[in-house]
Coordinates of C-alpha atoms in Angstrom, one line a residue:
M177 CA -0.2 -0.1 -0.1
T178 CA 1.4 3.4 -0.8
H179 CA 1.5 6.0 1.8
T180 CA 0.3 9.2 0.9
V181 CA -0.1 12.8 2.2
V182 CA -2.3 15.7 1.3
D183 CA -0.3 18.9 0.1
Q184 CA -2.1 21.4 2.6
D185 CA -1.9 24.0 -0.2
T186 CA -3.4 22.2 -3.3
G187 CA -5.1 19.4 -1.8
S188 CA -3.3 16.8 -4.0
R189 CA -2.1 13.6 -3.0
R190 CA 1.2 12.3 -3.7
G191 CA 3.2 9.5 -2.4
R192 CA 5.4 10.0 0.5
P193 CA 9.1 8.8 -0.4
W194 CA 10.0 7.0 2.7
H195 CA 11.6 4.3 0.7
R196 CA 13.9 6.7 -1.2
A197 CA 14.7 8.8 1.9
A198 CA 15.7 5.6 3.9
A199 CA 17.7 4.2 1.3
L200 CA 19.7 6.9 0.3
A201 CA 20.4 7.9 4.2
S202 CA 21.6 4.6 4.9
G203 CA 24.2 4.8 1.8
A204 CA 24.8 8.3 2.6
V205 CA 25.6 7.9 6.4
L206 CA 27.8 4.8 5.9
A207 CA 29.7 6.6 3.4
G208 CA 30.0 9.8 5.3
S209 CA 31.2 7.4 8.3
L210 CA 34.0 6.1 6.0
L211 CA 34.9 9.1 4.3
A212 CA 35.1 11.3 7.5
P213 CA 38.4 9.7 8.5
V214 CA 39.7 9.8 5.3
A215 CA 39.3 13.6 4.9
A216 CA 40.7 13.9 8.5
V217 CA 43.7 12.2 8.0
A218 CA 44.2 13.8 4.5
D219 CA 44.4 17.1 6.0
A220 CA 46.6 16.2 9.0
P221 CA 49.8 18.1 8.2
P222 CA 53.2 16.4 8.9
E223 CA 54.9 17.5 11.9
L224 CA 58.3 19.3 11.7
D225 CA 60.8 16.6 12.5
T226 CA 63.7 19.0 13.7
P227 CA 62.0 22.2 15.5
A228 CA 65.3 23.5 16.3
E229 CA 66.6 23.2 12.4
A230 CA 63.2 24.6 11.2
A231 CA 63.6 27.6 13.5
A232 CA 67.1 28.1 12.2
A233 CA 66.3 28.0 9.0
W234 CA 63.2 30.2 9.3
S235 CA 65.7 32.9 11.0
V236 CA 68.3 33.0 8.1
E237 CA 65.5 33.9 5.8
Q238 CA 64.9 37.2 8.2
L239 CA 68.4 38.2 8.0
T240 CA 69.0 41.6 6.4
D241 CA 71.4 41.3 3.4
G242 CA 72.0 37.9 4.8
T243 CA 74.6 39.2 7.5
H244 CA 72.6 40.8 10.3
A245 CA 69.2 41.3 11.9
S246 CA 68.5 45.0 11.1
E247 CA 71.5 46.4 12.7
D248 CA 70.7 44.8 16.1
H249 CA 74.2 43.6 17.6
G250 CA 72.6 41.6 20.6
L251 CA 70.0 39.8 18.3
T252 CA 72.4 39.1 15.4
A253 CA 74.4 37.5 18.0
D254 CA 71.5 35.5 19.5
L255 CA 71.2 34.1 16.2
V256 CA 74.5 33.4 15.7
M257 CA 74.4 31.1 18.8
G258 CA 71.2 29.8 17.8
F259 CA 72.8 28.5 14.5
A260 CA 75.5 27.1 16.5
A261 CA 73.4 25.4 18.8
S262 CA 71.2 24.0 15.6
G263 CA 74.1 22.4 13.9
T264 CA 73.1 24.2 10.5
A265 CA 73.5 27.4 9.0
G266 CA 77.0 27.5 9.4
D267 CA 77.6 29.9 6.5
A268 CA 75.1 32.4 7.8
A269 CA 76.7 32.3 11.2
D270 CA 80.0 33.1 9.7
R271 CA 78.9 36.2 7.9
A272 CA 76.8 37.3 10.8
T273 CA 79.9 36.9 13.1
D274 CA 82.0 38.9 10.4
W275 CA 79.2 41.6 10.7
L276 CA 79.5 41.4 14.4
A277 CA 83.2 41.9 14.0
A278 CA 82.7 44.8 11.7
H279 CA 80.8 46.8 14.3
A280 CA 82.2 45.4 17.5
S281 CA 83.0 48.7 18.7
A282 CA 79.5 50.4 18.4
Y283 CA 78.4 47.4 20.6
A284 CA 81.1 47.0 23.5
R285 CA 81.9 50.7 23.6
R286 CA 78.4 51.9 23.0
G287 CA 78.4 55.5 24.8
G288 CA 82.2 56.4 23.6
A289 CA 85.6 55.4 22.8
D290 CA 86.3 54.8 26.2
A291 CA 83.0 53.5 27.5
V292 CA 82.7 49.8 27.8
N293 CA 79.2 47.9 28.1
A294 CA 80.0 44.9 30.2
G295 CA 77.1 43.0 29.0
G296 CA 77.6 43.7 25.2
T297 CA 81.5 42.9 25.4
A298 CA 80.9 39.5 27.5
K299 CA 78.2 38.6 24.6
L300 CA 80.6 39.3 21.4
A301 CA 83.1 37.3 23.5
L302 CA 80.9 34.4 23.9
V303 CA 80.2 34.6 20.5
A304 CA 83.8 34.7 19.3
S305 CA 84.6 31.7 21.1
I306 CA 81.4 29.6 19.9
Q307 CA 82.6 30.5 16.3
H308 CA 86.3 29.7 16.9
R309 CA 87.3 33.4 16.6
D310 CA 89.9 35.0 19.1
P311 CA 87.9 37.4 21.7
G312 CA 91.2 38.6 22.6
D313 CA 91.4 40.5 18.9
F314 CA 87.7 40.9 17.6
G315 CA 86.8 43.2 15.1
G316 CA 90.2 44.8 16.8
L317 CA 89.0 44.6 20.1
D318 CA 90.4 42.8 23.0
L319 CA 87.3 41.7 24.7
T320 CA 88.8 39.4 27.3
G321 CA 90.8 42.4 28.4
M322 CA 87.9 44.9 28.3
L323 CA 85.9 42.4 30.6
L324 CA 89.0 41.7 32.8
A325 CA 89.6 45.4 33.3
R326 CA 85.8 46.2 34.5
M327 CA 86.0 43.5 37.1
N328 CA 85.8 45.1 40.5
E329 CA 87.6 43.8 43.8
D330 CA 84.7 41.9 44.7
G331 CA 84.2 39.9 41.4
R332 CA 81.4 41.8 39.9
F333 CA 81.8 43.2 36.1
T334 CA 80.8 46.7 35.7
D335 CA 79.8 49.3 32.9
A336 CA 82.0 52.2 32.3
A337 CA 79.5 54.6 30.1
P338 CA 78.4 58.1 30.4
T339 CA 75.0 57.1 31.6
G340 CA 76.4 55.2 34.5
D341 CA 76.5 51.6 35.6
M342 CA 73.8 49.6 34.0
S343 CA 75.0 46.0 34.5
N344 CA 73.1 43.4 36.1
Q345 CA 72.8 39.4 36.4
F346 CA 73.1 39.0 32.7
S347 CA 76.2 40.8 32.3
Q348 CA 77.6 38.8 35.3
S349 CA 76.7 35.5 34.0
L350 CA 77.5 36.4 30.3
A351 CA 80.9 37.4 31.6
V352 CA 81.5 34.1 33.4
L353 CA 80.3 32.0 30.5
A354 CA 82.9 34.1 28.0
L355 CA 85.7 34.2 30.2
R356 CA 85.4 30.2 31.1
R357 CA 85.8 29.7 27.3
S358 CA 88.8 32.0 27.1
G359 CA 90.4 29.9 30.3
E360 CA 90.6 33.5 32.0
L361 CA 88.0 32.9 34.5
P362 CA 88.7 34.7 38.0
D363 CA 87.2 32.7 40.9
L364 CA 86.0 36.0 42.2
A365 CA 84.0 36.4 39.4
V366 CA 82.2 33.0 40.2
D367 CA 82.1 33.3 43.5
F368 CA 80.3 37.0 43.1
L369 CA 77.5 35.3 41.0
A370 CA 76.8 32.5 43.4
S371 CA 76.6 35.2 46.0
T372 CA 73.7 37.1 44.8
R373 CA 71.2 34.4 44.9
C374 CA 68.1 35.1 47.0
E375 CA 67.1 33.2 50.0
T376 CA 64.4 31.9 48.1
G377 CA 67.0 30.1 45.7
G378 CA 66.6 32.3 42.5
F379 CA 68.5 34.9 41.4
P380 CA 67.8 38.6 40.9
L381 CA 68.3 40.8 38.2
S382 CA 69.6 43.4 40.1
L383 CA 73.1 43.4 41.8
S384 CA 72.8 46.1 44.1
R385 CA 73.2 43.3 47.0
A386 CA 70.2 44.7 49.0
P387 CA 68.6 42.0 50.7
D388 CA 65.2 43.6 51.1
R389 CA 65.2 43.7 47.3
C390 CA 66.3 40.6 46.3
T391 CA 63.7 39.4 44.1
A392 CA 64.4 36.4 42.0
D393 CA 63.0 36.0 38.4
T394 CA 62.8 33.3 35.8
D395 CA 65.3 34.9 33.2
S396 CA 68.0 36.2 35.6
T397 CA 68.0 32.5 37.4
G398 CA 68.3 30.8 34.0
M399 CA 71.2 32.9 33.0
A400 CA 73.0 32.3 36.3
V401 CA 72.4 28.5 36.4
Q402 CA 73.9 27.9 33.0
A403 CA 76.9 30.2 34.2
L404 CA 77.4 28.5 37.4
V405 CA 77.2 25.0 35.9
D406 CA 79.5 26.0 33.0
A407 CA 81.9 27.1 35.6
G408 CA 82.0 23.9 37.6
Q409 CA 79.9 25.0 40.3
G410 CA 76.8 23.0 40.0
A411 CA 76.6 22.5 43.7
E412 CA 75.8 26.5 43.7
A413 CA 72.9 26.0 41.2
E414 CA 70.9 23.2 43.2
P415 CA 68.9 25.6 45.1
A416 CA 67.9 27.7 42.0
L417 CA 67.1 24.6 40.4
D418 CA 64.3 24.0 42.8
W419 CA 63.4 27.5 42.5
L420 CA 63.0 27.0 38.9
E421 CA 61.0 23.8 39.1
G422 CA 58.7 25.6 41.5
Q423 CA 58.0 28.4 39.0
Q424 CA 56.9 25.8 36.3
Q425 CA 53.4 26.4 35.4
E426 CA 50.7 23.8 34.6
N427 CA 51.2 23.7 30.9
G428 CA 55.0 23.5 31.3
G429 CA 56.0 26.9 30.5
F430 CA 57.5 29.7 32.5
G431 CA 56.6 33.1 32.9
Y432 CA 59.0 36.1 33.8
N433 CA 57.5 35.3 37.5
T434 CA 54.9 33.2 38.7
S435 CA 52.2 35.9 38.4
S436 CA 53.1 36.4 34.6
A437 CA 51.6 34.6 31.7
P438 CA 54.2 32.0 30.0
N439 CA 56.4 33.3 27.4
S440 CA 58.7 31.7 25.1
N441 CA 61.9 33.4 26.1
S442 CA 61.7 33.0 29.9
T443 CA 60.8 29.1 28.9
A444 CA 63.4 28.7 26.9
L445 CA 66.2 30.3 29.6
A446 CA 64.5 28.1 32.0
V447 CA 64.7 24.9 30.0
Q448 CA 68.4 25.5 29.3
A449 CA 69.2 26.1 32.8
L450 CA 67.3 22.6 33.6
L451 CA 69.2 21.0 31.0
A452 CA 72.1 22.2 32.4
G453 CA 71.4 20.8 35.9
G454 CA 70.4 17.8 34.9
R455 CA 66.5 18.3 35.5
D456 CA 65.3 16.4 32.5
Q457 CA 61.7 16.1 33.3
A458 CA 61.1 19.8 33.9
A459 CA 63.0 20.6 30.9
A460 CA 61.2 18.3 28.8
D461 CA 57.9 19.7 30.0
G462 CA 59.0 23.2 29.2
L463 CA 60.5 22.1 25.7
A464 CA 56.9 20.6 24.9
W465 CA 55.5 24.1 25.6
L466 CA 57.8 25.8 23.4
R467 CA 56.9 23.5 20.7
T468 CA 53.3 24.8 20.8
L469 CA 54.4 28.2 20.1
Q470 CA 56.6 27.1 16.6
A471 CA 54.6 27.3 13.3
G472 CA 54.6 24.1 12.0
C473 CA 53.3 22.7 8.6
A474 CA 49.7 24.1 9.2
A475 CA 51.0 27.7 8.9
P476 CA 51.6 29.4 5.6
A477 CA 55.1 28.7 4.1
E478 CA 56.7 31.8 5.2
D479 CA 56.0 31.2 8.7
R480 CA 57.1 27.6 9.2
G481 CA 59.7 27.3 11.8
G482 CA 59.2 30.8 13.6
V483 CA 58.5 30.7 17.1
G484 CA 55.8 33.1 18.7
Y485 CA 56.4 35.2 21.9
M486 CA 53.2 33.8 23.8
D487 CA 51.3 32.3 20.8
P488 CA 52.2 30.6 17.8
V489 CA 52.2 34.0 16.2
I490 CA 54.6 35.1 13.8
D491 CA 54.6 38.7 13.7
G492 CA 57.4 41.6 14.5
M493 CA 58.1 39.8 18.0
A494 CA 58.8 36.7 16.2
L495 CA 62.6 36.8 15.2
R496 CA 63.7 38.0 18.8
A497 CA 61.5 34.8 20.4
T498 CA 62.9 32.4 17.9
A499 CA 66.7 33.4 18.0
Q500 CA 66.6 32.9 21.8
V501 CA 64.5 29.8 21.7
I502 CA 66.7 27.7 19.3
P503 CA 69.3 26.8 21.6
A504 CA 66.3 25.5 24.1
L505 CA 64.5 23.5 20.9
A506 CA 68.0 22.0 20.2
E507 CA 68.7 21.1 24.2
V508 CA 72.0 23.0 24.5
P509 CA 72.7 25.3 27.3
L510 CA 74.6 28.4 26.6
G511 CA 77.9 26.7 27.8
E512 CA 77.7 23.8 25.4
I513 CA 77.2 25.6 22.3
D514 CA 79.9 25.2 19.9
G515 CA 79.9 26.2 16.2
A516 CA 82.7 23.8 15.0
G517 CA 81.5 21.3 12.9
T518 CA 77.9 22.9 11.9
S519 CA 76.7 22.3 8.7
P520 CA 77.3 25.3 6.1
A521 CA 73.7 25.5 5.0
P522 CA 70.4 25.7 6.8
G523 CA 68.0 23.0 7.0
V524 CA 65.1 22.1 5.3
I525 CA 61.8 22.6 6.5
D526 CA 60.0 19.5 4.7
C527 CA 56.5 19.5 5.0
A528 CA 55.8 17.1 2.5
P529 CA 54.0 13.7 3.0
D530 CA 56.3 10.8 3.8
D531 CA 55.3 8.9 0.9
G532 CA 57.4 11.0 -1.6
S533 CA 54.2 12.0 -3.5
G534 CA 55.0 15.8 -3.2
G535 CA 53.4 18.4 -1.4
G536 CA 55.1 21.6 -0.4
T537 CA 58.8 21.9 1.0
Q538 CA 60.0 25.1 2.2
G539 CA 63.5 25.6 0.8
A540 CA 66.1 27.4 3.3
A541 CA 68.1 30.2 2.5
E542 CA 70.9 29.1 1.0
G543 CA 69.9 27.0 -2.2
S544 CA 68.5 23.9 -0.2
D545 CA 66.2 21.7 -2.3
G546 CA 62.5 22.0 -3.4
G547 CA 59.4 24.1 -2.4
A548 CA 58.8 27.3 -1.7
D549 CA 61.1 30.1 -0.8
A550 CA 60.1 31.1 2.9
G551 CA 60.3 34.9 1.4
G552 CA 61.3 38.0 3.5
P553 CA 60.8 38.9 7.3
S554 CA 57.7 37.8 9.0
G555 CA 56.9 41.0 10.4
G556 CA 58.4 44.4 11.3
D557 CA 61.4 45.3 13.4
S558 CA 62.2 42.6 15.9
G559 CA 63.8 45.1 18.2
G560 CA 66.0 48.0 18.4
D561 CA 69.6 47.8 19.9
S562 CA 69.7 51.4 21.3
G563 CA 70.5 52.1 25.0
G564 CA 72.2 49.8 27.4
D565 CA 72.1 46.2 27.0
S566 CA 72.8 45.9 30.7
G567 CA 69.7 47.7 31.9
G568 CA 67.2 46.0 33.7
A569 CA 63.6 46.6 32.2
D570 CA 63.7 46.3 28.4
T571 CA 61.3 47.7 26.1
G572 CA 58.4 45.1 25.6
A573 CA 55.1 44.3 24.1
D574 CA 52.2 45.6 26.7
G575 CA 53.9 48.6 28.6
G576 CA 54.4 48.9 31.8
A577 CA 56.9 49.3 34.9
G578 CA 60.4 50.2 34.2
G579 CA 63.9 49.6 36.4
D580 CA 66.0 51.5 38.5
A581 CA 69.7 52.3 37.8
D582 CA 70.8 48.9 38.7
G583 CA 68.4 47.4 36.7
D584 CA 66.2 46.4 39.5
L585 CA 62.4 46.2 38.9
P586 CA 59.7 47.4 41.1
P587 CA 57.5 44.9 42.8
G588 CA 55.7 43.1 40.3
G589 CA 57.5 44.7 37.5
D590 CA 58.1 42.9 34.3
P591 CA 61.3 42.9 32.1
N592 CA 59.6 42.4 29.3
E593 CA 57.5 45.8 29.8
P594 CA 59.2 49.2 29.0
G595 CA 61.2 51.2 31.2
P596 CA 64.2 53.8 31.4
A597 CA 66.7 51.5 32.5
S598 CA 67.4 50.1 29.0
T599 CA 65.7 50.1 25.6
S600 CA 67.6 47.4 23.7
G601 CA 65.1 44.6 24.2
D602 CA 68.2 42.4 24.4
L603 CA 67.5 39.2 26.5
S604 CA 71.0 37.8 26.8
D605 CA 72.9 41.0 27.8
G606 CA 70.1 43.0 29.1
G607 CA 67.8 41.0 31.3
S608 CA 64.5 41.0 28.9
T609 CA 63.2 40.0 25.8
F610 CA 61.8 42.2 23.4
G611 CA 62.5 45.9 22.2
D612 CA 60.1 47.0 19.4
S613 CA 56.6 45.1 19.2
D614 CA 54.7 46.7 16.1
G615 CA 52.6 43.5 15.7
S616 CA 52.0 45.1 12.5
D617 CA 51.7 41.8 10.3
G618 CA 49.3 39.2 10.5
G619 CA 49.5 36.2 12.8
L620 CA 49.6 32.6 12.3
A621 CA 47.2 31.3 9.9
T622 CA 45.2 28.1 10.9
G623 CA 44.9 25.8 8.2
G624 CA 46.4 26.1 4.2
S625 CA 47.3 23.8 1.9
T626 CA 49.6 21.0 3.1
G627 CA 49.7 18.6 0.6
G628 CA 49.1 16.1 3.2
N629 CA 47.0 12.7 2.7
L630 CA 46.9 9.4 3.9
A631 CA 50.2 8.0 3.2
S632 CA 51.8 9.5 6.5
T633 CA 49.7 6.6 8.0
G634 CA 50.2 3.9 5.9
T635 CA 46.5 3.6 4.8
S636 CA 45.5 4.1 1.4
A637 CA 41.9 6.2 0.7
L638 CA 41.2 4.4 -2.4
P639 CA 39.6 1.2 -0.7
L640 CA 37.7 3.1 1.4
V641 CA 36.6 5.4 -1.2
G642 CA 35.4 2.6 -3.2
W643 CA 33.2 1.1 -0.4
A644 CA 31.6 4.4 0.1
A645 CA 30.6 4.8 -3.6
A646 CA 29.4 0.8 -3.3
L647 CA 26.9 1.7 -0.3
L648 CA 25.7 4.8 -2.2
A649 CA 25.1 2.6 -5.1
A650 CA 23.5 0.2 -3.0
G651 CA 21.2 2.9 -1.6
A652 CA 20.2 3.9 -5.0
A653 CA 19.1 0.4 -5.8
L654 CA 17.0 0.0 -3.0
W655 CA 15.1 3.4 -4.0
A656 CA 14.6 1.8 -7.6
V657 CA 12.8 -1.2 -6.0
A658 CA 10.7 0.6 -3.6
R659 CA 9.8 2.8 -6.5
H660 CA 9.0 -0.1 -8.8
R661 CA 6.9 -1.8 -6.0
R662 CA 4.9 1.6 -5.3
R663 CA 3.8 1.7 -9.0
A664 CA 3.0 -1.9 -8.8
D665 CA 0.6 -0.8 -6.1

């Protein structure tokens, strides 16, 4: 018997197509259930196999004239250390080191011919040693001699500048790291560094030695721990390592302090310190969080490998963030970075499916094979290098409190926020992260063409598609039978 329904507008009768709907729906549901995983797997992009090498390859593309980071000495030095830590981009590191040597006076003697910026001098000396250059004759400067001349009787390294002494924990830690490499590290310098530890176990940015102002922060503690371990004073670093583990947030990241949101640079320094001190699980947790900030194969080709500051957003802050994160991604503390034996070319950011069937490879900067060029800078200036690198509160992303002449911060201050003590935005020699943060360029895209397919899982899509087509055909056949029976009735 045919089921009918009355059309409320015309009063006419027509057969209700239950059989057709059921048949087609059954086929569609079953086909959809099989096709859905096909689409999901097909859209899943590959992962970055070597995050540190990918970050280095992206960074090489951002260099101005292939030699420097927008004339930012500190950031260029960070990139050289990052390239060496990744074991790639040796040619780019050499060019950048040559540029630093040619401009060494502008960095180490900022403020005048007789000035000495202890943090900048120490950082250049460390880079020279990592690159197997002579820190005693780098760009015409005896960086080692300049550092030793700026060490006080108590072992503290200070600046000689018209603006006064802006040295801080970064200056001290970098000097210890650099002089250990040159074989001229005085014990007093290490002893002074160890003596600045707060009662809480962490290390402060300021070296004013005022007990009531000894406020530990993640960045300074990360630097101090790496320097102490490298100098053979691992026991002195143990309380600081305990303190660092206590600052780690649930997602594995680290903020400047426990009240601040995690960021890539504070986390990177903490991870390097934890690695140096043998706190492997905490380091692994921090590293896992860092990788969530890296633009991977789902991102546009020109962003892949870059690392964002607080999110996987590749903007004007990304180059500085990436430069300082590369050694952590490579799992190499500052004291262990060595440019010897580095591969001349950057790595290739390979986002092709692993069956060799194609799908976009981002070529590296110096003629690596295949794929789309990473293109130009991903966003804006990464931060100026004007101002004292040894200052306390660098210019940052959000605005906020500054530091005093010793580089100390007011309660609750964040060195990733701007202040009068320093404007360099240079983490490794200034105690903070970012200078200029215009954020003018767009962020990380969600999706995009990846060329991925089922080959990455070892499953072929063709049999599933065939089954789905067969089910649809079966549904159509059922409908045809139902229609024939209805006509017979």
